[in-house]
Amino acid sequence: MDTPQSFYQTNLETDITYLKGVGPKRAEALQKSGIETIADLLHHYPRRYLDRTTIKSIAELRVGDEAVIIGKVSAFGYRKTRKRNFFQMVLSDSTGNLQCVWFNGISWISDKFTVGDHIAVFGKVEFFNGFQIIHPDFDMLDKDEDPVNTGRILPLYPGGADLKSVGLDSRAFRKLIKTAFEKIGKIPDYFSDIVVKENALLELEKALRQIHLPDSNDELHSAIYRLKYDEHFFLQILMALRRKSVRELQGRIFDKRGAFVKELYRQIPFELTSAQINVLREIRKDLSSPSCMNRLLQGDVGSGKTIVALLTSAIVIGNGAQVALMAPTEILAEQHYKNFKQYCDKIKIVSAMLKGGMKKSERTEILTGLKTGKIQIIVGTHALIQSDIEFQDLGLVIVDEQHRFGVDQRKTLIEKGWNPDVLVMTATPIPRTLAITYHGDMDVSIIDELPKNRIPIKTKVTEPTNLENVYDFIRKEIKNGRQCFVVYPLIEESEKMDLKAAETGFQRFKEKIFKEFKVGYIHGKMKADERDEQMESFAKNEIQILVSTTVIEVGIDIPNASVMVIENAERFGLSQLHQLRGRIGRGEHQSYCVLVQRKHTQESDYRLNVMSRTINGFEISDEDLKLRGPGQFFGTRQHGYMKAKLADMVQDGAIIRQARHLAFQIIDSDSHLNQPEHKQIRNRFLREYKEMIPYINIG
């Protein structure tokens, strides 16, 4: 007789082509959607559900309702007016008729209906010669599937054009999934009965059955909780394994402070904050340990992460090793280099910068300096990971804004040393749930305190009609010796138009509005030397107003700039607005940020209100996460880590912490998941995260 494990493998892992109802064409469409096995099919969760509490009769509809209606198709066909053609389907129930209307590209829908079809439609109710829904979602139902009559909760499944083209709508998925459950029998759990009970979870088999064939809303919610837990748990297993892999590496011990650190402390013209001192203590403890440091340093804009990174570098260099700092953009790398160099020169640390487009002789000199150990700190962009870059002894890797780099890029730089310590910095404050999700393999340090001499920036939202008053205020500030940024949006989809708007704005300021002042202009498409020239002139106050695109979002430090005007502020995300605002408020004078709102939506009003009421980056990041979700929060779906179908990084804080505790507990006791009771966890993990195996030590 088969053991549960072999039963699981030969059934849930059976190719989808062996399931009744799946022919070659359907198999191809399913595989394109990532459904290759019975297990994949059972983890293809419904997108929503129909039950009697969610359905309205046509007589109950009101204009503006977001409604679900079930009825029969009583008529359909093309209609023509003088202005346009459209497709109309009339849905009827015992209380009335509803028109469903589709405009534009309507050939796809012409053969979808027959009179008498039983159908559920979803959409916003409008009124035009009777109730109508424009471009509704719809699902075909069998006669015995009406939740109003049967009392059942009916799952509705996601499906793109490929699936629908081979008849794989919600009805077909319900039939396939029912057949699958009939064939596979018992589904063993990854978790023991004790773990299931202690964490108040449904058994896996029951959870899978209830998410597809729910007996009640309570059972459905319990099923969703369990399957969300699984998604978070396997991600946290990855985090625990990555953390364990790093800690198992034999690193260097940098336990001497060294002469460079003492001299650097003497050169710093300000007092470190308590938060900076606490973070340095944590870092020194890491450096003194034989295990490799793998630490994330979070700090709000202007909180003083750079000086912490420089002091850390001085310790490592004082112990005879080299440091590499990698930044995602040239302008940020240049700013880091400028900040580092001003101190390094004073304390006789040799620093250099490596970037694309350098002269061959200059680059060769730097490569030689790295190989011989003459260069002690190198700052650069992706140029640092090129194959011909060799270090004599790379002891510390600092990565700024690491979410802009891929796993392979970071790994390539780290492998240029012998198990170097790693310090990752970010000026994007990360909410706790995201920190333990995306950075759960790292120790986290937070600088949550701004320097004592910082005066809070005053932020105001204004309408275009008030711009003359804003310009008068800028004139007043400039006459008092201050400077001003004017920032225009640059969005990829409308890049050409945005650049033109910024260029037009620059010409208008230069030739009409601020003729009495020197106006400069930078954008990301400029040649580096042109941009550097403008930035240098601005830094020397030879330029009083700098018009810019979002190229100044990070890495610009002009203490004398006291005003920032952000045009079309409604087009920016919260974190980006906060980063931009952080370019001012760095000096001894009161600073002001003016957000010019040219278009009102409910969301943009909310975003700009958040910006005007707080300068706290952690509060802003929480709001940004709620609005945008984790993928957009990071700019890109970082690492491809999260295999989320149900998991919600914003709402699932309690589940994440619970799943993380169990995952780390298991890896602490069985670091390679070799114990018999963890065999199924191991198998599921290796299937789920096979692309991450090169980055972990799982044996």
JSON list of C-alpha atoms in Angstrom, two decimals, residues 425-552:
[
{"chain": "A", "resi": 425, "resn": "MET", "atom": "CA", "xyz": [20.89, 50.97, 3.39]},
{"chain": "A", "resi": 426, "resn": "THR", "atom": "CA", "xyz": [17.50, 52.34, 2.44]},
{"chain": "A", "resi": 427, "resn": "ALA", "atom": "CA", "xyz": [15.97, 55.79, 2.73]},
{"chain": "A", "resi": 428, "resn": "THR", "atom": "CA", "xyz": [12.55, 54.28, 2.05]},
{"chain": "A", "resi": 429, "resn": "PRO", "atom": "CA", "xyz": [11.18, 53.50, 5.51]},
{"chain": "A", "resi": 430, "resn": "ILE", "atom": "CA", "xyz": [9.70, 50.02, 5.31]},
{"chain": "A", "resi": 431, "resn": "PRO", "atom": "CA", "xyz": [6.60, 49.05, 7.34]},
{"chain": "A", "resi": 432, "resn": "ARG", "atom": "CA", "xyz": [7.23, 46.17, 9.75]},
{"chain": "A", "resi": 433, "resn": "THR", "atom": "CA", "xyz": [5.16, 43.61, 7.83]},
{"chain": "A", "resi": 434, "resn": "LEU", "atom": "CA", "xyz": [7.15, 44.31, 4.68]},
{"chain": "A", "resi": 435, "resn": "ALA", "atom": "CA", "xyz": [10.49, 44.35, 6.50]},
{"chain": "A", "resi": 436, "resn": "ILE", "atom": "CA", "xyz": [9.96, 40.81, 7.80]},
{"chain": "A", "resi": 437, "resn": "THR", "atom": "CA", "xyz": [8.56, 39.68, 4.46]},
{"chain": "A", "resi": 438, "resn": "TYR", "atom": "CA", "xyz": [11.09, 41.11, 2.03]},
{"chain": "A", "resi": 439, "resn": "HIS", "atom": "CA", "xyz": [14.06, 41.49, 4.41]},
{"chain": "A", "resi": 440, "resn": "GLY", "atom": "CA", "xyz": [13.25, 38.73, 6.87]},
{"chain": "A", "resi": 441, "resn": "ASP", "atom": "CA", "xyz": [16.68, 37.15, 6.33]},
{"chain": "A", "resi": 442, "resn": "MET", "atom": "CA", "xyz": [18.45, 40.25, 7.65]},
{"chain": "A", "resi": 443, "resn": "ASP", "atom": "CA", "xyz": [19.01, 41.92, 11.00]},
{"chain": "A", "resi": 444, "resn": "VAL", "atom": "CA", "xyz": [17.31, 45.33, 10.94]},
{"chain": "A", "resi": 445, "resn": "SER", "atom": "CA", "xyz": [18.62, 48.58, 12.41]},
{"chain": "A", "resi": 446, "resn": "ILE", "atom": "CA", "xyz": [16.53, 51.75, 12.36]},
{"chain": "A", "resi": 447, "resn": "ILE", "atom": "CA", "xyz": [17.61, 55.38, 12.65]},
{"chain": "A", "resi": 448, "resn": "ASP", "atom": "CA", "xyz": [14.30, 56.87, 13.75]},
{"chain": "A", "resi": 449, "resn": "GLU", "atom": "CA", "xyz": [15.61, 60.23, 14.86]},
{"chain": "A", "resi": 450, "resn": "LEU", "atom": "CA", "xyz": [16.60, 63.27, 12.80]},
{"chain": "A", "resi": 451, "resn": "PRO", "atom": "CA", "xyz": [19.68, 65.35, 13.66]},
{"chain": "A", "resi": 452, "resn": "LYS", "atom": "CA", "xyz": [19.03, 67.81, 16.49]},
{"chain": "A", "resi": 453, "resn": "ASN", "atom": "CA", "xyz": [19.64, 70.88, 14.31]},
{"chain": "A", "resi": 454, "resn": "ARG", "atom": "CA", "xyz": [17.00, 69.97, 11.72]},
{"chain": "A", "resi": 455, "resn": "ILE", "atom": "CA", "xyz": [14.03, 72.35, 11.45]},
{"chain": "A", "resi": 456, "resn": "PRO", "atom": "CA", "xyz": [10.83, 70.52, 10.31]},
{"chain": "A", "resi": 457, "resn": "ILE", "atom": "CA", "xyz": [9.85, 71.32, 6.72]},
{"chain": "A", "resi": 458, "resn": "LYS", "atom": "CA", "xyz": [6.54, 73.15, 6.25]},
{"chain": "A", "resi": 459, "resn": "THR", "atom": "CA", "xyz": [4.43, 71.61, 3.47]},
{"chain": "A", "resi": 460, "resn": "LYS", "atom": "CA", "xyz": [1.45, 73.17, 1.71]},
{"chain": "A", "resi": 461, "resn": "VAL", "atom": "CA", "xyz": [-0.84, 71.98, -1.11]},
{"chain": "A", "resi": 462, "resn": "THR", "atom": "CA", "xyz": [-1.83, 74.74, -3.52]},
{"chain": "A", "resi": 463, "resn": "GLU", "atom": "CA", "xyz": [-3.86, 75.29, -6.68]},
{"chain": "A", "resi": 464, "resn": "PRO", "atom": "CA", "xyz": [-2.37, 76.65, -9.96]},
{"chain": "A", "resi": 465, "resn": "THR", "atom": "CA", "xyz": [-4.36, 79.86, -9.41]},
{"chain": "A", "resi": 466, "resn": "ASN", "atom": "CA", "xyz": [-2.14, 80.62, -6.40]},
{"chain": "A", "resi": 467, "resn": "LEU", "atom": "CA", "xyz": [1.18, 80.27, -8.26]},
{"chain": "A", "resi": 468, "resn": "GLU", "atom": "CA", "xyz": [1.85, 84.02, -8.47]},
{"chain": "A", "resi": 469, "resn": "ASN", "atom": "CA", "xyz": [1.92, 84.14, -4.67]},
{"chain": "A", "resi": 470, "resn": "VAL", "atom": "CA", "xyz": [4.24, 81.10, -4.65]},
{"chain": "A", "resi": 471, "resn": "TYR", "atom": "CA", "xyz": [6.60, 82.82, -7.12]},
{"chain": "A", "resi": 472, "resn": "ASP", "atom": "CA", "xyz": [6.62, 85.98, -4.97]},
{"chain": "A", "resi": 473, "resn": "PHE", "atom": "CA", "xyz": [7.57, 83.84, -1.99]},
{"chain": "A", "resi": 474, "resn": "ILE", "atom": "CA", "xyz": [10.43, 82.23, -3.97]},
{"chain": "A", "resi": 475, "resn": "ARG", "atom": "CA", "xyz": [11.74, 85.72, -4.88]},
{"chain": "A", "resi": 476, "resn": "LYS", "atom": "CA", "xyz": [11.68, 86.70, -1.22]},
{"chain": "A", "resi": 477, "resn": "GLU", "atom": "CA", "xyz": [13.63, 83.57, -0.19]},
{"chain": "A", "resi": 478, "resn": "ILE", "atom": "CA", "xyz": [16.22, 84.03, -2.93]},
{"chain": "A", "resi": 479, "resn": "LYS", "atom": "CA", "xyz": [16.74, 87.69, -1.94]},
{"chain": "A", "resi": 480, "resn": "ASN", "atom": "CA", "xyz": [17.43, 86.37, 1.57]},
{"chain": "A", "resi": 481, "resn": "GLY", "atom": "CA", "xyz": [20.19, 84.21, 0.09]},
{"chain": "A", "resi": 482, "resn": "ARG", "atom": "CA", "xyz": [18.28, 80.91, -0.26]},
{"chain": "A", "resi": 483, "resn": "GLN", "atom": "CA", "xyz": [17.77, 78.67, -3.32]},
{"chain": "A", "resi": 484, "resn": "CYS", "atom": "CA", "xyz": [14.83, 76.75, -4.84]},
{"chain": "A", "resi": 485, "resn": "PHE", "atom": "CA", "xyz": [14.06, 73.45, -6.60]},
{"chain": "A", "resi": 486, "resn": "VAL", "atom": "CA", "xyz": [11.17, 73.21, -9.08]},
{"chain": "A", "resi": 487, "resn": "VAL", "atom": "CA", "xyz": [10.40, 69.56, -9.85]},
{"chain": "A", "resi": 488, "resn": "TYR", "atom": "CA", "xyz": [8.39, 68.20, -12.77]},
{"chain": "A", "resi": 489, "resn": "PRO", "atom": "CA", "xyz": [7.11, 64.60, -13.01]},
{"chain": "A", "resi": 490, "resn": "LEU", "atom": "CA", "xyz": [8.75, 62.13, -15.37]},
{"chain": "A", "resi": 491, "resn": "ILE", "atom": "CA", "xyz": [6.57, 59.07, -15.84]},
{"chain": "A", "resi": 492, "resn": "GLU", "atom": "CA", "xyz": [7.72, 56.31, -18.20]},
{"chain": "A", "resi": 493, "resn": "GLU", "atom": "CA", "xyz": [4.41, 56.09, -20.11]},
{"chain": "A", "resi": 494, "resn": "SER", "atom": "CA", "xyz": [4.43, 59.81, -20.92]},
{"chain": "A", "resi": 495, "resn": "GLU", "atom": "CA", "xyz": [8.16, 60.50, -20.83]},
{"chain": "A", "resi": 496, "resn": "LYS", "atom": "CA", "xyz": [8.35, 62.62, -24.00]},
{"chain": "A", "resi": 497, "resn": "MET", "atom": "CA", "xyz": [5.45, 64.86, -22.94]},
{"chain": "A", "resi": 498, "resn": "ASP", "atom": "CA", "xyz": [6.83, 65.16, -19.41]},
{"chain": "A", "resi": 499, "resn": "LEU", "atom": "CA", "xyz": [10.31, 66.15, -20.63]},
{"chain": "A", "resi": 500, "resn": "LYS", "atom": "CA", "xyz": [8.74, 68.72, -22.91]},
{"chain": "A", "resi": 501, "resn": "ALA", "atom": "CA", "xyz": [6.70, 70.15, -20.00]},
{"chain": "A", "resi": 502, "resn": "ALA", "atom": "CA", "xyz": [9.85, 70.39, -17.85]},
{"chain": "A", "resi": 503, "resn": "GLU", "atom": "CA", "xyz": [11.77, 72.04, -20.71]},
{"chain": "A", "resi": 504, "resn": "THR", "atom": "CA", "xyz": [8.91, 74.52, -21.30]},
{"chain": "A", "resi": 505, "resn": "GLY", "atom": "CA", "xyz": [8.76, 75.29, -17.57]},
{"chain": "A", "resi": 506, "resn": "PHE", "atom": "CA", "xyz": [12.50, 75.95, -17.51]},
{"chain": "A", "resi": 507, "resn": "GLN", "atom": "CA", "xyz": [12.31, 78.35, -20.48]},
{"chain": "A", "resi": 508, "resn": "ARG", "atom": "CA", "xyz": [9.31, 80.16, -18.93]},
{"chain": "A", "resi": 509, "resn": "PHE", "atom": "CA", "xyz": [11.11, 80.64, -15.59]},
{"chain": "A", "resi": 510, "resn": "LYS", "atom": "CA", "xyz": [14.34, 81.68, -17.27]},
{"chain": "A", "resi": 511, "resn": "GLU", "atom": "CA", "xyz": [12.90, 84.12, -19.82]},
{"chain": "A", "resi": 512, "resn": "LYS", "atom": "CA", "xyz": [9.76, 85.48, -18.12]},
{"chain": "A", "resi": 513, "resn": "ILE", "atom": "CA", "xyz": [9.01, 84.69, -14.48]},
{"chain": "A", "resi": 514, "resn": "PHE", "atom": "CA", "xyz": [12.49, 84.77, -12.87]},
{"chain": "A", "resi": 515, "resn": "LYS", "atom": "CA", "xyz": [14.50, 86.83, -15.36]},
{"chain": "A", "resi": 516, "resn": "GLU", "atom": "CA", "xyz": [16.39, 88.50, -12.52]},
{"chain": "A", "resi": 517, "resn": "PHE", "atom": "CA", "xyz": [17.82, 85.17, -11.26]},
{"chain": "A", "resi": 518, "resn": "LYS", "atom": "CA", "xyz": [20.01, 82.44, -12.70]},
{"chain": "A", "resi": 519, "resn": "VAL", "atom": "CA", "xyz": [17.86, 79.38, -13.56]},
{"chain": "A", "resi": 520, "resn": "GLY", "atom": "CA", "xyz": [19.37, 75.92, -14.19]},
{"chain": "A", "resi": 521, "resn": "TYR", "atom": "CA", "xyz": [17.91, 72.69, -15.55]},
{"chain": "A", "resi": 522, "resn": "ILE", "atom": "CA", "xyz": [18.76, 68.99, -15.17]},
{"chain": "A", "resi": 523, "resn": "HIS", "atom": "CA", "xyz": [17.11, 65.75, -16.25]},
{"chain": "A", "resi": 524, "resn": "GLY", "atom": "CA", "xyz": [18.13, 62.10, -16.46]},
{"chain": "A", "resi": 525, "resn": "LYS", "atom": "CA", "xyz": [18.72, 62.15, -20.24]},
{"chain": "A", "resi": 526, "resn": "MET", "atom": "CA", "xyz": [21.48, 64.79, -20.01]},
{"chain": "A", "resi": 527, "resn": "LYS", "atom": "CA", "xyz": [25.13, 63.92, -20.43]},
{"chain": "A", "resi": 528, "resn": "ALA", "atom": "CA", "xyz": [26.75, 63.36, -17.04]},
{"chain": "A", "resi": 529, "resn": "ASP", "atom": "CA", "xyz": [29.25, 66.24, -17.41]},
{"chain": "A", "resi": 530, "resn": "GLU", "atom": "CA", "xyz": [26.45, 68.72, -18.32]},
{"chain": "A", "resi": 531, "resn": "ARG", "atom": "CA", "xyz": [24.40, 67.58, -15.32]},
{"chain": "A", "resi": 532, "resn": "ASP", "atom": "CA", "xyz": [27.45, 67.75, -13.03]},
{"chain": "A", "resi": 533, "resn": "GLU", "atom": "CA", "xyz": [28.20, 71.28, -14.21]},
{"chain": "A", "resi": 534, "resn": "GLN", "atom": "CA", "xyz": [24.65, 72.41, -13.39]},
{"chain": "A", "resi": 535, "resn": "MET", "atom": "CA", "xyz": [24.72, 70.69, -9.98]},
{"chain": "A", "resi": 536, "resn": "GLU", "atom": "CA", "xyz": [28.10, 72.23, -9.13]},
{"chain": "A", "resi": 537, "resn": "SER", "atom": "CA", "xyz": [26.81, 75.69, -10.05]},
{"chain": "A", "resi": 538, "resn": "PHE", "atom": "CA", "xyz": [23.73, 75.13, -7.90]},
{"chain": "A", "resi": 539, "resn": "ALA", "atom": "CA", "xyz": [25.88, 73.94, -4.98]},
{"chain": "A", "resi": 540, "resn": "LYS", "atom": "CA", "xyz": [27.94, 77.18, -5.25]},
{"chain": "A", "resi": 541, "resn": "ASN", "atom": "CA", "xyz": [24.74, 79.30, -5.42]},
{"chain": "A", "resi": 542, "resn": "GLU", "atom": "CA", "xyz": [25.69, 80.46, -8.93]},
{"chain": "A", "resi": 543, "resn": "ILE", "atom": "CA", "xyz": [22.26, 79.05, -9.89]},
{"chain": "A", "resi": 544, "resn": "GLN", "atom": "CA", "xyz": [19.39, 80.16, -7.63]},
{"chain": "A", "resi": 545, "resn": "ILE", "atom": "CA", "xyz": [16.54, 78.07, -9.13]},
{"chain": "A", "resi": 546, "resn": "LEU", "atom": "CA", "xyz": [17.08, 74.53, -10.37]},
{"chain": "A", "resi": 547, "resn": "VAL", "atom": "CA", "xyz": [14.34, 73.08, -12.59]},
{"chain": "A", "resi": 548, "resn": "SER", "atom": "CA", "xyz": [14.52, 69.30, -12.56]},
{"chain": "A", "resi": 549, "resn": "THR", "atom": "CA", "xyz": [12.76, 66.03, -13.22]},
{"chain": "A", "resi": 550, "resn": "THR", "atom": "CA", "xyz": [12.77, 63.31, -10.56]},
{"chain": "A", "resi": 551, "resn": "VAL", "atom": "CA", "xyz": [16.50, 62.74, -11.15]},
{"chain": "A", "resi": 552, "resn": "ILE", "atom": "CA", "xyz": [17.02, 64.65, -7.87]}
]
